[in-house]
Short mmCIF file of C-alpha atoms in Angstrom, two decimals:
data_model
loop_
_atom_site.label_atom_id
_atom_site.label_comp_id
_atom_site.label_asym_id
_atom_site.label_seq_id
_atom_site.Cartn_x
_atom_site.Cartn_y
_atom_site.Cartn_z
CA MET A 29 5.22 14.59 -21.71
CA GLY A 30 7.34 17.67 -21.77
CA SER A 31 10.20 17.81 -19.14
CA SER A 32 9.71 14.13 -17.61
CA SER A 33 10.96 11.96 -20.55
CA VAL A 34 12.74 8.72 -19.27
CA HIS A 35 15.04 6.91 -21.35
CA VAL A 36 15.80 3.04 -20.38
CA LYS A 37 19.67 2.20 -21.19
CA GLU A 38 19.35 -1.25 -19.88
CA ALA A 39 16.77 -4.15 -18.88
CA THR A 40 18.37 -7.82 -17.57
CA VAL A 41 16.95 -10.39 -15.72
CA ILE A 42 18.89 -11.04 -12.46
CA VAL A 43 18.69 -14.66 -11.28
CA PRO A 44 19.11 -15.71 -7.62
CA ALA A 45 23.27 -15.48 -6.69
CA GLU A 46 23.15 -18.98 -5.51
CA PRO A 47 21.15 -22.24 -6.27
CA THR A 48 17.46 -21.97 -5.08
CA PRO A 49 15.05 -24.47 -4.25
CA THR A 50 13.02 -25.93 -7.24
CA LYS A 51 9.46 -26.42 -5.87
CA ILE A 52 5.68 -25.13 -6.10
CA LEU A 53 4.65 -23.03 -2.90
CA PHE A 54 1.33 -22.55 -2.06
CA LEU A 55 -0.02 -19.01 -1.43
CA SER A 56 -2.50 -18.39 1.58
CA ALA A 57 -6.21 -17.67 1.27
CA LEU A 58 -5.14 -14.31 1.70
CA ASP A 59 -2.60 -14.19 -0.64
CA SER A 60 -5.09 -15.49 -3.26
CA GLN A 61 -7.95 -12.62 -2.87
CA LEU A 62 -9.02 -11.43 -6.05
CA PHE A 63 -8.51 -7.71 -5.40
CA LEU A 64 -4.81 -8.09 -4.44
CA ARG A 65 -4.01 -9.15 -8.02
CA PHE A 66 -2.02 -5.99 -8.94
CA THR A 67 1.58 -4.57 -8.25
CA ILE A 68 2.77 -2.70 -5.60
CA GLU A 69 4.63 0.17 -6.75
CA TYR A 70 6.84 2.11 -4.85
CA LEU A 71 8.96 5.36 -5.76
CA LEU A 72 11.81 6.06 -3.68
CA VAL A 73 13.65 9.62 -4.43
CA TYR A 74 17.49 9.80 -3.44
CA LYS A 75 19.81 12.55 -3.51
CA PRO A 76 23.27 10.52 -3.38
CA ARG A 77 26.59 12.50 -1.87
CA PRO A 78 28.42 14.69 -4.32
CA GLY A 79 30.93 12.21 -6.11
CA SER A 80 28.94 9.34 -5.97
CA ASP A 81 29.82 7.09 -9.00
CA PRO A 82 26.67 5.88 -10.88
CA ARG A 83 28.26 2.94 -12.77
CA ALA A 84 29.67 1.53 -9.55
CA THR A 85 26.08 2.09 -7.75
CA THR A 86 24.29 0.70 -10.06
CA ALA A 87 26.61 -2.39 -10.18
CA ARG A 88 26.38 -2.50 -6.54
CA VAL A 89 22.56 -2.60 -6.65
CA LYS A 90 22.23 -5.26 -9.19
CA HIS A 91 24.72 -7.59 -7.07
CA ALA A 92 22.38 -7.24 -3.97
CA LEU A 93 19.24 -8.04 -5.88
CA ALA A 94 20.71 -10.99 -7.21
CA LYS A 95 22.15 -12.15 -3.43
CA SER A 96 18.60 -10.62 -1.83
CA LEU A 97 16.67 -13.53 -4.07
CA VAL A 98 18.67 -15.90 -2.60
CA ALA A 99 16.40 -15.98 0.77
CA TYR A 100 13.83 -14.54 -1.08
CA TYR A 101 13.87 -17.39 -3.70
CA PRO A 102 9.69 -16.99 -4.20
CA LEU A 103 10.23 -13.32 -5.65
CA ALA A 104 12.32 -15.03 -8.36
CA GLY A 105 9.39 -17.47 -9.07
CA ARG A 106 6.37 -16.84 -10.98
CA VAL A 107 2.68 -16.69 -9.62
CA ARG A 108 0.08 -18.85 -11.36
CA PRO A 109 -3.32 -19.99 -10.59
CA ARG A 110 -3.84 -23.66 -9.02
CA PRO A 111 -4.95 -26.12 -11.79
CA ASP A 112 -7.87 -26.77 -9.52
CA GLY A 113 -9.05 -23.14 -9.18
CA SER A 114 -8.83 -23.07 -5.47
CA GLY A 115 -6.29 -20.31 -5.02
CA LEU A 116 -2.74 -19.34 -6.48
CA ASP A 117 0.66 -20.64 -5.96
CA VAL A 118 4.38 -19.75 -6.44
CA LEU A 119 6.62 -21.58 -9.13
CA CYS A 120 9.97 -21.46 -8.41
CA ARG A 121 12.52 -22.51 -10.71
CA GLY A 122 14.93 -19.45 -10.33
CA GLN A 123 13.66 -17.14 -13.08
CA GLY A 124 14.41 -13.79 -11.84
CA ALA A 125 13.45 -10.53 -11.38
CA VAL A 126 14.08 -7.72 -13.77
CA PHE A 127 16.06 -4.59 -13.32
CA LEU A 128 16.02 -1.81 -15.44
CA GLU A 129 18.60 1.35 -15.33
CA ALA A 130 17.45 4.41 -17.00
CA ILE A 131 17.86 8.36 -17.33
CA SER A 132 15.33 11.17 -16.90
CA ASP A 133 14.82 14.81 -17.67
CA HIS A 134 13.17 15.02 -14.07
CA VAL A 135 14.95 16.56 -11.02
CA ALA A 136 14.78 15.47 -7.50
CA GLY A 137 12.57 18.80 -6.79
CA ASP A 138 9.48 17.53 -9.04
CA PHE A 139 8.83 15.02 -6.43
CA GLU A 140 8.31 17.45 -3.49
CA ARG A 141 4.62 18.15 -4.72
CA ALA A 142 1.85 15.91 -6.36
CA PRO A 143 2.43 15.14 -10.23
CA ARG A 144 0.59 17.20 -12.09
CA TYR A 145 -1.59 14.14 -13.45
CA VAL A 146 -1.93 10.43 -12.32
CA THR A 147 0.50 8.75 -14.73
CA GLN A 148 3.09 11.72 -15.06
CA TRP A 149 5.81 9.65 -12.72
CA ARG A 150 4.81 6.11 -15.15
CA LYS A 151 7.93 5.78 -17.07
CA LEU A 152 9.98 5.63 -13.40
CA LEU A 153 8.76 2.11 -13.44
CA SER A 154 8.83 1.37 -17.18
CA ILE A 155 7.53 -2.19 -17.03
CA HIS A 156 4.04 -2.05 -15.45
CA VAL A 157 2.51 -5.35 -14.90
CA ALA A 158 -1.20 -5.74 -15.53
CA ASP A 159 -1.91 -9.07 -15.24
CA VAL A 160 0.48 -10.48 -12.47
CA LEU A 161 -0.94 -14.15 -13.07
CA LYS A 162 0.43 -14.04 -17.14
CA GLY A 163 3.62 -14.97 -16.12
CA ALA A 164 5.24 -11.80 -15.63
CA PRO A 165 8.02 -11.75 -12.77
CA PRO A 166 7.04 -10.75 -9.40
CA LEU A 167 9.63 -8.23 -8.94
CA VAL A 168 10.67 -5.40 -11.11
CA VAL A 169 13.38 -2.89 -10.22
CA GLN A 170 14.21 0.69 -11.95
CA LEU A 171 17.32 2.43 -11.13
CA THR A 172 16.65 6.46 -12.81
CA TRP A 173 19.49 8.92 -13.06
CA LEU A 174 17.93 12.45 -13.06
CA ARG A 175 19.16 15.27 -14.95
CA ASP A 176 20.62 17.18 -11.38
CA GLY A 177 22.49 14.11 -10.58
CA ASN A 178 19.80 12.39 -8.34
CA ALA A 179 18.38 9.34 -8.36
CA THR A 180 15.07 7.40 -8.15
CA LEU A 181 14.27 3.63 -7.59
CA GLY A 182 11.06 2.31 -8.78
CA ILE A 183 10.17 -0.88 -7.43
CA GLY A 184 6.92 -3.02 -8.66
CA ILE A 185 6.37 -6.02 -6.19
CA ASN A 186 3.17 -8.40 -7.02
CA HIS A 187 0.78 -8.02 -3.96
CA CYS A 188 0.27 -11.57 -4.06
CA VAL A 189 3.47 -12.85 -2.73
CA CYS A 190 3.72 -10.00 -0.08
CA ASP A 191 2.05 -7.20 1.81
CA GLY A 192 3.33 -3.67 2.51
CA ILE A 193 5.17 -5.16 5.58
CA GLY A 194 6.80 -7.54 4.16
CA SER A 195 7.70 -5.97 1.21
CA ALA A 196 9.38 -3.01 3.20
CA GLU A 197 11.64 -5.68 5.21
CA PHE A 198 12.51 -7.23 1.90
CA LEU A 199 13.56 -3.80 0.52
CA ASN A 200 15.73 -3.37 3.93
CA SER A 201 17.16 -6.35 3.61
CA PHE A 202 17.88 -5.55 -0.28
CA ALA A 203 19.26 -2.50 0.50
CA ASP A 204 21.68 -3.87 3.42
CA LEU A 205 23.16 -6.41 0.76
CA ALA A 206 23.83 -3.35 -1.02
CA THR A 207 25.50 -1.38 1.28
CA GLY A 208 27.42 -4.35 2.83
CA LYS A 209 25.49 -4.56 6.36
CA GLY A 210 25.30 -8.03 6.48
CA GLU A 211 23.40 -10.81 5.35
CA LEU A 212 19.88 -10.08 6.01
CA LYS A 213 20.63 -9.08 9.23
CA ALA A 214 16.90 -8.41 10.28
CA HIS A 215 14.38 -11.25 10.28
CA ARG A 216 14.90 -13.94 7.85
CA PRO A 217 12.13 -14.81 5.58
CA VAL A 218 9.82 -16.96 6.65
CA TRP A 219 7.17 -18.54 4.11
CA ASP A 220 4.49 -20.44 6.22
CA ARG A 221 1.67 -19.26 4.16
CA HIS A 222 -0.22 -22.27 5.65
CA LEU A 223 -0.84 -20.42 8.53
CA LEU A 224 -3.17 -17.78 7.16
CA ASN A 225 -5.85 -20.77 5.68
CA PRO A 226 -9.05 -21.68 7.07
CA SER A 227 -9.56 -25.20 8.53
CA SER A 228 -12.07 -27.35 6.93
CA SER A 229 -14.16 -27.25 10.20
CA GLN A 230 -14.64 -23.19 9.38
CA VAL A 231 -16.67 -23.62 6.12
CA ALA A 232 -19.82 -24.27 7.97
CA ILE A 233 -19.00 -21.42 10.52
CA ALA A 234 -18.30 -19.11 7.99
CA SER A 235 -21.63 -20.09 5.84
CA ARG A 236 -23.50 -18.83 8.85
CA ASP A 237 -21.51 -15.66 9.17
CA ASN A 238 -23.60 -12.54 9.56
CA PRO A 239 -23.17 -10.22 6.58
CA LEU A 240 -23.00 -7.23 8.76
CA SER A 241 -20.21 -8.44 10.67
CA HIS A 242 -18.35 -7.93 7.75
CA PRO A 243 -19.23 -4.82 5.88
CA GLU A 244 -15.95 -4.60 3.79
CA PHE A 245 -17.78 -7.24 1.40
CA SER A 246 -21.30 -6.15 1.72
CA ARG A 247 -22.82 -4.52 -1.69
CA VAL A 248 -24.17 -1.01 -1.15
CA PRO A 249 -26.73 0.94 -3.79
CA ASP A 250 -25.13 3.50 -6.03
CA LEU A 251 -27.56 6.42 -5.99
CA CYS A 252 -25.10 8.96 -7.44
CA GLY A 253 -23.18 7.29 -10.36
CA PHE A 254 -20.26 6.87 -7.82
CA LEU A 255 -18.32 4.32 -10.33
CA THR A 256 -19.18 6.43 -13.49
CA ARG A 257 -17.95 9.52 -11.79
CA PHE A 258 -14.71 8.44 -10.73
CA ALA A 259 -14.00 6.01 -14.18
CA SER A 260 -15.05 9.11 -16.59
CA GLU A 261 -13.56 12.19 -14.95
CA ARG A 262 -10.25 13.29 -14.90
CA LEU A 263 -8.56 12.60 -11.59
CA THR A 264 -5.95 14.89 -10.21
CA PRO A 265 -3.58 14.29 -7.80
CA THR A 266 -3.34 16.01 -4.15
CA SER A 267 -0.69 15.86 -1.54
CA VAL A 268 -1.00 17.39 2.07
CA VAL A 269 1.48 16.97 4.71
CA PHE A 270 0.36 17.09 8.30
CA ASP A 271 2.92 17.87 10.91
CA ARG A 272 3.03 17.02 14.55
CA GLU A 273 1.24 20.38 15.78
CA CYS A 274 -1.53 19.86 13.03
CA LEU A 275 -2.39 16.18 13.84
CA ASP A 276 -2.69 17.32 17.74
CA GLU A 277 -5.01 19.92 16.57
CA LEU A 278 -7.13 17.25 14.60
CA LYS A 279 -7.05 15.11 18.06
CA LYS A 280 -8.38 18.01 20.30
CA LEU A 281 -10.95 18.17 17.65
CA ALA A 282 -12.03 14.92 17.70
CA VAL A 283 -12.65 14.74 21.43
CA PHE A 284 -14.25 18.24 21.23
CA THR A 285 -16.79 16.77 18.72
CA SER A 286 -17.27 13.23 20.20
CA SER A 287 -20.04 12.24 22.03
CA HIS A 288 -17.48 9.25 23.74
CA SER A 289 -15.35 12.42 25.53
CA GLU A 290 -13.21 9.39 27.03
CA LEU A 291 -12.20 7.83 23.51
CA ILE A 292 -8.62 8.93 23.31
CA SER A 293 -7.80 8.79 19.05
CA THR A 294 -4.68 8.13 17.49
CA SER A 295 -3.24 9.95 14.91
CA PHE A 296 -4.24 7.46 12.37
CA GLU A 297 -7.60 7.45 13.36
CA VAL A 298 -8.09 11.45 13.50
CA LEU A 299 -6.17 11.70 10.09
CA SER A 300 -8.05 8.74 8.17
CA ALA A 301 -11.26 10.26 9.79
CA HIS A 302 -10.73 13.92 8.57
CA VAL A 303 -9.69 12.71 4.86
CA TRP A 304 -12.57 10.49 4.64
CA ARG A 305 -14.81 13.43 5.85
CA SER A 306 -12.96 16.07 3.41
CA TRP A 307 -13.19 13.89 0.30
CA ALA A 308 -16.94 12.97 1.28
CA ARG A 309 -17.87 16.70 1.68
CA ALA A 310 -15.79 17.67 -1.75
CA LEU A 311 -17.67 15.33 -3.62
CA ASN A 312 -20.76 16.54 -2.99
CA LEU A 313 -23.09 13.38 -2.62
CA PRO A 314 -26.45 12.58 -1.95
CA SER A 315 -27.01 12.58 2.03
CA ASN A 316 -28.56 9.11 1.91
CA GLN A 317 -25.46 7.57 -0.28
CA ILE A 318 -23.67 5.06 2.20
CA LEU A 319 -19.57 5.35 2.29
CA LYS A 320 -17.28 3.16 3.49
CA LEU A 321 -13.48 3.82 4.36
CA LEU A 322 -11.32 0.74 3.90
CA PHE A 323 -8.02 0.24 5.48
CA SER A 324 -5.49 -2.48 6.09
CA ILE A 325 -5.24 -3.80 9.79
CA ASP A 326 -1.57 -5.95 10.49
CA VAL A 327 -2.99 -9.53 12.17
CA ARG A 328 0.58 -10.51 12.93
CA LYS A 329 -0.01 -10.06 16.38
CA ARG A 330 -3.87 -10.20 16.16
CA VAL A 331 -4.23 -14.05 15.37
CA LYS A 332 -3.06 -16.91 17.67
CA PRO A 333 -0.74 -18.09 17.70
CA SER A 334 0.98 -14.95 16.75
CA LEU A 335 2.68 -14.94 13.13
CA PRO A 336 6.54 -15.76 13.35
CA ASN A 337 8.84 -12.52 12.76
CA GLY A 338 9.96 -12.34 9.35
CA PHE A 339 6.45 -13.39 7.55
CA TYR A 340 6.34 -11.33 4.64
CA GLY A 341 3.06 -12.58 3.15
CA ASN A 342 -0.32 -10.76 3.32
CA ALA A 343 -0.99 -10.69 6.69
CA PHE A 344 -3.55 -8.03 6.95
CA VAL A 345 -7.53 -7.56 7.06
CA LEU A 346 -9.58 -4.69 5.85
CA GLY A 347 -11.00 -2.51 8.23
CA CYS A 348 -14.24 -1.17 7.43
CA ALA A 349 -15.80 2.28 8.73
CA GLN A 350 -19.19 2.50 7.64
CA THR A 351 -22.02 5.30 7.58
CA SER A 352 -24.55 7.73 5.32
CA VAL A 353 -22.88 10.89 3.25
CA LYS A 354 -25.15 13.19 6.30
CA ASP A 355 -24.04 11.44 9.35
CA LEU A 356 -20.36 11.64 8.16
CA THR A 357 -20.50 15.10 7.29
CA GLU A 358 -22.82 16.73 9.83
CA LYS A 359 -21.68 14.61 12.99
CA GLY A 360 -18.00 15.96 13.07
CA LEU A 361 -14.85 14.44 13.25
CA GLY A 362 -15.13 12.84 16.35
CA TYR A 363 -17.91 10.58 15.20
CA ALA A 364 -15.84 9.80 12.00
CA SER A 365 -12.74 8.89 14.35
CA THR A 366 -14.83 6.75 16.63
CA LEU A 367 -16.17 4.81 13.55
CA VAL A 368 -12.80 4.09 12.62
CA LYS A 369 -11.40 2.77 16.09
CA LYS A 370 -14.25 0.56 16.20
CA ALA A 371 -13.45 -0.61 13.02
CA LYS A 372 -9.80 -1.39 14.23
CA GLU A 373 -11.46 -3.27 17.41
CA ARG A 374 -13.38 -5.55 15.74
CA VAL A 375 -10.60 -7.47 14.12
CA ASP A 376 -9.28 -10.52 16.63
CA ASN A 377 -8.38 -13.66 15.99
CA GLU A 378 -11.95 -15.03 15.38
CA HIS A 379 -12.72 -12.18 12.72
CA VAL A 380 -9.51 -13.05 10.94
CA LYS A 381 -10.56 -16.50 10.80
CA SER A 382 -13.96 -15.81 9.07
CA VAL A 383 -12.42 -13.71 6.68
CA THR A 384 -9.97 -16.35 5.66
CA GLU A 385 -12.88 -18.53 4.86
CA LEU A 386 -15.02 -16.09 3.21
CA VAL A 387 -12.40 -14.95 0.27
CA SER A 388 -11.41 -18.66 -0.20
CA GLY A 389 -14.95 -20.30 -0.01
CA LEU A 390 -17.69 -20.48 -3.01
CA THR A 391 -18.43 -16.80 -2.47
CA ARG A 392 -14.85 -15.31 -2.96
CA ALA A 393 -15.80 -12.18 -1.20
CA SER A 394 -13.88 -9.10 -2.50
CA PRO A 395 -15.07 -5.62 -1.61
CA ASP A 396 -17.29 -3.48 -3.39
CA SER A 397 -16.06 -0.27 -4.86
CA VAL A 398 -19.30 1.73 -4.53
CA GLY A 399 -19.08 4.62 -2.13
CA VAL A 400 -15.40 3.36 -1.15
CA LEU A 401 -12.35 5.27 0.06
CA ILE A 402 -9.59 3.09 0.10
CA LEU A 403 -6.63 4.20 2.51
CA SER A 404 -3.22 2.49 2.97
CA GLN A 405 -0.55 3.53 5.57
CA TRP A 406 2.78 3.54 3.99
CA SER A 407 4.19 5.84 6.78
CA ARG A 408 4.73 3.16 9.17
CA LEU A 409 6.32 0.26 6.83
CA GLY A 410 10.09 1.44 7.46
CA LEU A 411 10.43 2.35 3.68
CA GLU A 412 12.00 5.96 4.68
CA LYS A 413 15.33 3.95 6.13
CA VAL A 414 15.56 1.85 2.77
CA ASP A 415 19.65 3.03 2.21
CA PHE A 416 21.41 1.43 -0.81
CA GLY A 417 24.11 3.64 -0.45
CA LEU A 418 22.47 6.68 -1.64
CA GLY A 419 21.44 8.06 1.88
CA ARG A 420 17.66 7.69 3.17
CA PRO A 421 14.86 8.42 0.64
CA VAL A 422 13.80 12.14 0.71
CA HIS A 423 10.44 11.45 -0.95
CA VAL A 424 8.70 8.05 -0.31
CA GLY A 425 5.46 7.70 -2.40
CA PRO A 426 3.66 5.83 -5.03
CA VAL A 427 4.66 5.42 -8.88
CA CYS A 428 1.22 6.77 -9.85
CA CYS A 429 -1.24 8.70 -7.60
CA ASP A 430 -4.50 7.24 -8.06
CA ARG A 431 -7.95 7.10 -6.05
CA TYR A 432 -6.19 4.98 -3.20
CA CYS A 433 -5.38 7.37 -0.66
CA LEU A 434 -1.92 6.90 0.53
CA LEU A 435 -0.57 7.90 4.14
CA LEU A 436 3.19 8.63 3.42
CA PRO A 437 6.59 9.21 5.42
CA VAL A 438 7.79 12.88 5.21
CA ASN A 439 11.60 13.33 5.17
CA ASP A 440 13.19 14.40 8.36
CA GLN A 441 10.12 14.53 10.05
CA LYS A 442 9.44 11.86 11.89
CA ASP A 443 5.79 12.37 13.45
CA ALA A 444 4.70 14.16 10.10
CA VAL A 445 2.34 12.24 7.42
CA LYS A 446 1.96 13.13 3.52
CA VAL A 447 -1.49 12.65 2.31
CA MET A 448 -1.82 11.72 -1.14
CA VAL A 449 -4.71 10.78 -3.31
CA ALA A 450 -6.18 11.54 -6.54
CA VAL A 451 -9.71 13.46 -6.61
CA PRO A 452 -12.01 13.87 -9.50
CA ALA A 453 -11.06 17.35 -10.83
CA SER A 454 -14.46 18.80 -10.30
CA ALA A 455 -14.11 18.28 -6.44
CA VAL A 456 -9.97 18.97 -6.05
CA ASP A 457 -10.51 22.56 -4.82
CA LYS A 458 -13.16 22.02 -2.63
CA TYR A 459 -10.97 18.81 -1.14
CA GLU A 460 -7.93 20.66 -1.00
CA TYR A 461 -9.76 23.62 1.09
CA LEU A 462 -11.32 21.40 3.46
CA VAL A 463 -8.65 19.01 4.25
CA GLN A 464 -5.82 22.17 4.91
CA SER A 465 -8.87 24.08 6.51
CA PRO A 466 -8.70 22.67 10.27
CA CYS A 467 -4.54 23.55 10.24
CA SER A 468 -4.87 27.15 8.84
#
């Protein structure tokens, strides 16, 4: 571990500051999906003002956590399978969240580049919950003081209880309480998980669904030992920043290489397409291997009626762009961007209804891993605003960098995006060259 040792000074259970309801809350069909049964792990890095008192900060954060668990009391409960096996629920008895305080030999500058290996920053959230259904707390918070006087906040949140948008809303509310900016001044949290459950009449409809309308759940042949390679080869973390100028260049390139010149692509569409193409080209896969890019699409405003403000459950479905290695690598950025755009456009109220039925019915549909790159857009969640009185974070990212690709905010560059993904070691040099070459 060398210079990156972490020593936990204190571990304590923080319970809600006031009495909270004792009840069982049902999680939705989307919350209960098999592929969401893991912990979202955020790492925020702070450079507090000179003269900040670490002891006062720690006490303030602990107090704010207890207060935030009053409104967000399900985060102090425990997630469990429903006895009839139909999904998950949360047993709410004010059991509490875990808070840790630690010290580390890391310095803030360590986080300006990708970690040397996937788990280098693992101890900055020392409690890693491998099985979220075995009685572990849905929320773990670790405040770590660095050797240079700076700090990190590691946060683990059970994905079954909230999605990225919901978790960021919680963290901003938690931070506001730490800085005395008012009692949950944003939207008050709303449970209402029943809004994303299928009606009984949808069962028959979903059973007739054409699998082609949901490529995110279809299986494709593994023609190249794809899963074996990712399981057996060492993955190397990468981190590349795309500024506004670079994103504009990608948009021009997408128009130039598109057969639909009237289609104007967004920054997300061109960047995700460019990263996907670079990743595919670097891996040297057979030309007939089918590849998929899976990415989350917020449905809060796409469903009818739209979900209430403050809804913090899983309110996204997976968009899926799919094509062969040959077409993805040879047809250019415009082709790939169009696939991403069309995947987004497919998601309407009816699409969301059929997904809720497919994931909750007998099929328990779940995405495959063969030929898949999963991309998650953290750059639009509002994590860069989470201020516990230490200023805004100078780095926002994951605790561990893995094969999921993350689009992250960049400190003091509103329109820039940092792309983090771990790539098999044999492909990493080629990937880094390709992903940076359009902007060089």
